XYZ file of C-alpha atoms in Angstrom:
340
model
C -31.120 15.729 -21.765
C -32.503 12.673 -23.557
C -34.544 10.098 -21.633
C -35.138 6.396 -22.176
C -38.561 7.340 -23.589
C -36.877 9.499 -26.244
C -34.654 6.560 -27.227
C -37.644 4.209 -27.414
C -39.609 6.679 -29.560
C -36.752 7.198 -32.030
C -36.053 3.456 -32.292
C -39.748 2.587 -32.587
C -39.653 0.162 -29.642
C -40.836 0.036 -26.040
C -38.860 1.409 -23.102
C -38.654 -2.171 -21.809
C -36.827 -3.237 -24.970
C -34.398 -0.329 -24.617
C -33.726 -1.414 -21.022
C -33.042 -4.995 -22.114
C -30.564 -3.795 -24.743
C -28.724 -1.559 -22.262
C -28.626 -4.058 -19.395
C -28.384 -7.205 -21.574
C -31.088 -8.817 -19.464
C -32.976 -10.546 -22.301
C -32.415 -11.563 -25.909
C -33.259 -8.814 -28.395
C -33.084 -9.350 -32.162
C -29.905 -7.982 -33.723
C -31.778 -5.584 -36.005
C -33.763 -4.180 -33.091
C -30.593 -3.877 -30.976
C -28.979 -1.829 -33.723
C -31.959 0.533 -33.925
C -31.723 1.116 -30.161
C -27.943 1.608 -30.219
C -28.199 4.045 -33.131
C -30.843 6.047 -31.242
C -28.705 6.090 -28.088
C -25.734 7.381 -30.077
C -27.725 10.007 -31.958
C -29.408 11.316 -28.815
C -26.212 11.032 -26.716
C -28.267 9.178 -24.125
C -26.612 8.149 -20.843
C -28.565 5.836 -18.496
C -29.010 7.034 -14.931
C -26.341 5.314 -12.850
C -28.536 5.548 -9.731
C -31.603 4.088 -11.421
C -29.566 1.370 -13.045
C -27.876 0.435 -9.759
C -31.263 0.027 -8.082
C -32.368 -2.307 -10.846
C -29.294 -4.525 -11.117
C -28.344 -4.216 -7.396
C -24.802 -3.001 -8.061
C -23.204 0.440 -8.272
C -19.906 -0.738 -9.808
C -18.154 1.253 -7.105
C -15.737 0.332 -4.329
C -14.715 2.199 -1.187
C -11.118 2.271 0.026
C -10.229 3.290 3.573
C -6.581 4.070 4.299
C -4.692 5.610 7.213
C -3.207 8.213 4.869
C -2.745 8.525 1.129
C 0.282 10.819 1.582
C 2.810 8.121 2.494
C 4.505 7.048 -0.769
C 4.179 3.333 0.038
C 0.402 3.565 0.479
C 0.067 6.011 -2.425
C 1.576 3.429 -4.791
C -0.826 0.738 -3.525
C -3.761 3.123 -3.988
C -2.627 3.889 -7.535
C -2.503 0.172 -8.374
C -5.978 -0.377 -6.912
C -7.455 2.608 -8.759
C -5.936 1.517 -12.064
C -7.212 -2.036 -11.665
C -10.660 -0.752 -10.628
C -10.799 1.327 -13.795
C -9.913 -1.671 -15.954
C -12.635 -3.710 -14.251
C -15.236 -0.976 -14.800
C -15.405 0.153 -11.153
C -15.212 3.610 -9.575
C -13.164 4.104 -6.401
C -14.089 6.235 -3.367
C -10.931 6.988 -1.336
C -11.200 7.840 2.381
C -8.322 8.918 4.658
C -8.789 8.206 8.374
C -5.485 8.837 10.236
C -6.671 5.762 12.187
C -9.316 7.892 13.916
C -12.239 5.672 15.008
C -14.817 8.441 14.484
C -13.578 9.122 10.951
C -13.616 5.388 10.172
C -17.264 5.179 11.301
C -18.275 8.274 9.320
C -16.558 6.998 6.181
C -18.142 3.549 6.513
C -21.578 5.132 6.995
C -21.042 7.293 3.911
C -19.862 4.356 1.785
C -22.839 2.239 2.902
C -25.230 5.086 1.987
C -23.640 5.298 -1.440
C -24.294 1.558 -1.772
C -20.742 0.686 -2.756
C -20.364 -2.953 -3.745
C -17.511 -3.516 -1.289
C -14.830 -1.879 0.835
C -11.066 -2.305 0.861
C -9.413 -1.321 4.156
C -5.653 -0.743 4.223
C -4.120 0.480 7.455
C -0.795 -0.148 9.134
C -2.318 -1.049 12.492
C -5.798 -1.257 13.981
C -7.107 -0.057 17.316
C -9.720 -2.059 19.219
C -12.290 0.646 18.471
C -11.674 0.533 14.722
C -11.853 -3.279 14.666
C -15.200 -3.138 16.488
C -16.460 -0.612 13.933
C -15.464 -2.832 11.025
C -17.325 -5.761 12.555
C -20.518 -3.654 12.601
C -20.435 -3.596 8.794
C -19.996 -7.347 8.395
C -22.779 -7.529 5.798
C -20.753 -5.351 3.408
C -18.182 -7.276 1.323
C -14.836 -6.203 2.741
C -11.142 -7.005 2.605
C -9.200 -5.831 5.636
C -5.461 -5.889 5.022
C -3.746 -5.949 8.392
C -0.052 -5.318 9.100
C -0.674 -5.629 12.822
C -0.711 -8.661 15.117
C -2.662 -11.659 13.904
C -6.354 -10.920 14.507
C -9.281 -13.236 13.839
C -11.425 -10.359 12.530
C -9.104 -9.333 9.725
C -7.359 -10.610 6.663
C -3.604 -10.620 7.088
C -0.676 -9.340 5.085
C 2.364 -11.420 5.930
C 5.108 -9.175 4.590
C 8.046 -11.059 6.161
C 9.484 -7.820 7.565
C 11.817 -9.795 9.814
C 13.384 -11.375 6.726
C 13.584 -7.962 5.077
C 15.387 -6.439 8.051
C 17.773 -9.377 8.123
C 18.367 -9.116 4.359
C 19.152 -5.383 4.523
C 21.579 -5.781 7.414
C 23.226 -8.824 5.880
C 23.852 -6.827 2.681
C 25.746 -4.191 4.671
C 27.777 -6.857 6.487
C 28.663 -8.570 3.198
C 29.972 -5.207 1.990
C 32.459 -5.108 4.865
C 30.451 -2.984 7.321
C 30.731 -3.910 10.994
C 29.729 -0.566 12.546
C 26.066 -0.364 11.585
C 23.370 1.969 12.875
C 19.577 1.691 12.613
C 16.850 4.284 12.159
C 13.593 2.532 12.851
C 9.916 3.434 12.974
C 7.804 3.400 16.128
C 8.780 0.114 17.778
C 5.258 -0.308 19.171
C 4.217 -0.975 15.565
C 4.587 -4.516 14.274
C 6.273 -3.542 11.015
C 8.985 -1.512 12.759
C 9.582 -4.111 15.473
C 9.980 -7.031 13.061
C 12.453 -5.100 10.889
C 14.374 -4.174 14.032
C 14.402 -7.831 15.125
C 15.754 -8.862 11.713
C 18.538 -6.288 12.068
C 19.495 -7.570 15.534
C 19.486 -11.203 14.386
C 21.770 -10.458 11.416
C 24.189 -8.580 13.674
C 24.279 -11.413 16.214
C 24.710 -14.057 13.508
C 27.787 -12.166 12.295
C 29.092 -11.805 15.880
C 28.810 -8.022 15.646
C 27.944 -5.689 18.501
C 24.704 -3.689 18.354
C 25.638 -0.200 19.559
C 22.583 1.287 21.338
C 23.885 4.795 20.658
C 23.358 4.164 16.957
C 19.778 2.879 17.321
C 17.246 5.682 16.743
C 13.453 5.461 16.787
C 11.235 7.641 14.592
C 7.789 7.471 12.969
C 8.482 6.506 9.356
C 8.564 10.148 8.168
C 11.445 11.922 6.337
C 11.752 14.381 9.249
C 12.452 11.434 11.552
C 15.245 10.179 9.312
C 16.763 13.658 9.292
C 16.534 14.209 13.056
C 17.647 10.689 13.989
C 20.648 10.889 11.652
C 21.652 14.203 13.193
C 21.622 12.560 16.641
C 23.985 9.904 15.329
C 26.266 12.434 13.615
C 27.050 14.385 16.805
C 28.571 11.309 18.444
C 32.325 10.819 18.681
C 32.388 7.539 16.753
C 30.215 7.149 13.675
C 28.849 4.035 12.000
C 30.046 3.301 8.472
C 26.503 2.321 7.438
C 22.914 2.914 8.569
C 19.834 0.811 7.854
C 16.730 3.025 7.585
C 13.489 1.088 8.005
C 11.756 2.872 5.148
C 12.841 4.867 2.122
C 11.503 8.270 3.173
C 13.490 8.122 6.425
C 16.524 7.212 4.310
C 15.942 10.407 2.319
C 15.949 12.448 5.532
C 19.100 10.682 6.706
C 20.918 11.410 3.439
C 19.970 15.094 3.735
C 21.400 15.270 7.255
C 24.636 13.589 6.159
C 25.053 15.992 3.223
C 24.435 19.036 5.431
C 27.342 17.969 7.663
C 29.674 17.998 4.659
C 29.776 14.206 4.466
C 28.686 12.079 1.535
C 26.755 8.879 0.826
C 28.167 6.306 0.371
C 31.777 7.514 0.666
C 31.493 8.395 4.351
C 28.318 6.576 5.411
C 26.406 3.956 3.432
C 22.592 3.999 3.574
C 20.071 1.257 2.849
C 16.303 1.812 2.884
C 13.155 -0.299 2.790
C 10.045 -0.433 0.516
C 11.571 0.513 -2.861
C 9.160 3.380 -3.448
C 9.166 4.778 -6.977
C 11.217 7.861 -6.040
C 14.036 5.868 -4.390
C 15.770 5.254 -7.713
C 16.030 9.042 -8.185
C 17.634 9.796 -4.815
C 21.184 11.155 -4.840
C 22.706 8.631 -4.861
C 20.068 6.100 -6.046
C 18.986 4.194 -2.958
C 19.792 0.568 -2.225
C 16.619 -0.756 -0.639
C 14.357 -3.713 0.095
C 11.629 -4.187 -2.480
C 7.979 -4.990 -1.752
C 5.609 -5.149 -4.716
C 2.970 -2.494 -4.116
C 1.255 -3.161 -7.448
C 0.982 -6.890 -6.770
C -0.400 -6.296 -3.275
C -3.032 -3.812 -4.461
C -4.218 -6.059 -7.275
C -4.332 -9.148 -5.044
C -6.385 -7.295 -2.435
C -8.828 -5.953 -5.025
C -9.132 -9.349 -6.719
C -10.065 -10.907 -3.376
C -12.661 -8.178 -2.768
C -14.239 -8.720 -6.196
C -14.461 -12.440 -5.416
C -16.288 -11.618 -2.180
C -18.628 -9.222 -3.972
C -19.514 -12.034 -6.383
C -19.945 -14.550 -3.567
C -16.885 -16.592 -4.548
C -14.774 -16.053 -1.405
C -15.790 -15.940 2.252
C -12.915 -17.197 4.397
C -10.375 -14.986 6.139
C -7.372 -14.768 3.829
C -3.634 -14.345 4.216
C -1.607 -12.589 1.512
C 2.146 -13.126 1.604
C 4.825 -10.783 0.264
C 8.504 -11.707 0.133
C 11.155 -8.943 0.367
C 13.888 -8.661 -2.248
C 17.134 -6.690 -2.242
C 17.506 -3.903 -4.826
C 21.171 -2.883 -5.054
C 21.920 0.646 -6.251
C 24.594 3.222 -5.383
C 24.051 4.175 -1.724
C 26.041 1.277 -0.219
C 29.835 1.137 -0.630
C 31.956 -1.981 -0.271
C 34.655 -1.408 2.338
C 38.173 -2.779 2.061
C 39.379 -4.959 4.989
C 41.566 -2.026 6.121
C 38.591 0.388 6.164
C 36.388 -2.136 7.935
C 38.922 -2.582 10.751
C 39.500 1.113 11.449
């Protein structure tokens, strides 16, 4: 493998001049630059990333800590971040934690040892232990995107989930549905609770009764949508529509409905939340509430790069506004059907 000395010898210059050409740290005459570049190409020379990082005090790498990369919503954010990192010339180290404080600490230690330029943390909620751990790495440029309660230690994503829950429910009501069920995530989580509150407000505003027998709590997984929908389907009276608080639970709910010999939306309409990429390929294509995962990932990374370059220091709030995406899983009822 060629060394910087080999390049210098072939180009007839010093190793210092080769370094200046590679790192662009000092003016070098165009003719001399070309000799160095030709030698680099001919020898297939690649500078040591470790040695170079020690010299210029940057590794052009970023760490990303997430609860899980399996959930489609987070996977799409991760994809946007990785793509934008690549375009900016950065490498990305991805760490899954399952919100385990020990794993968070180990990952942060590892990322610090690798001398990453900054860390992007994306979790759905934070425990006190994990927040304390993050504060121990305050010297490392970091963007902490927090869906949980407002916390002075973290940046904040304001995703307007209440508005999204209201919007989803209102869409069902405008399509003639008065008997509406809800499959929600863990109501101890902020995201699930605010979407639930939006649902309740829309029902009350329309003077509709919230039937507690049609309110089911899961954990934002497809299995939860399936099991919760089955609990609704065994009841004597069924809702004509169900709001599922994320798209993967909607998928589970649709599967349960189909297994009972019923169909969506003819028998029961379904609306989801998040507008994950796969939702347009559900059968039928899923009506859902859109949140821009690409925009969120890029905004978070842009803020981190500003912090790395010393251009941003204050705690930041990023806002996302939900939008309705109408597809085929919600049917408009006639007045006769609505009053049955």
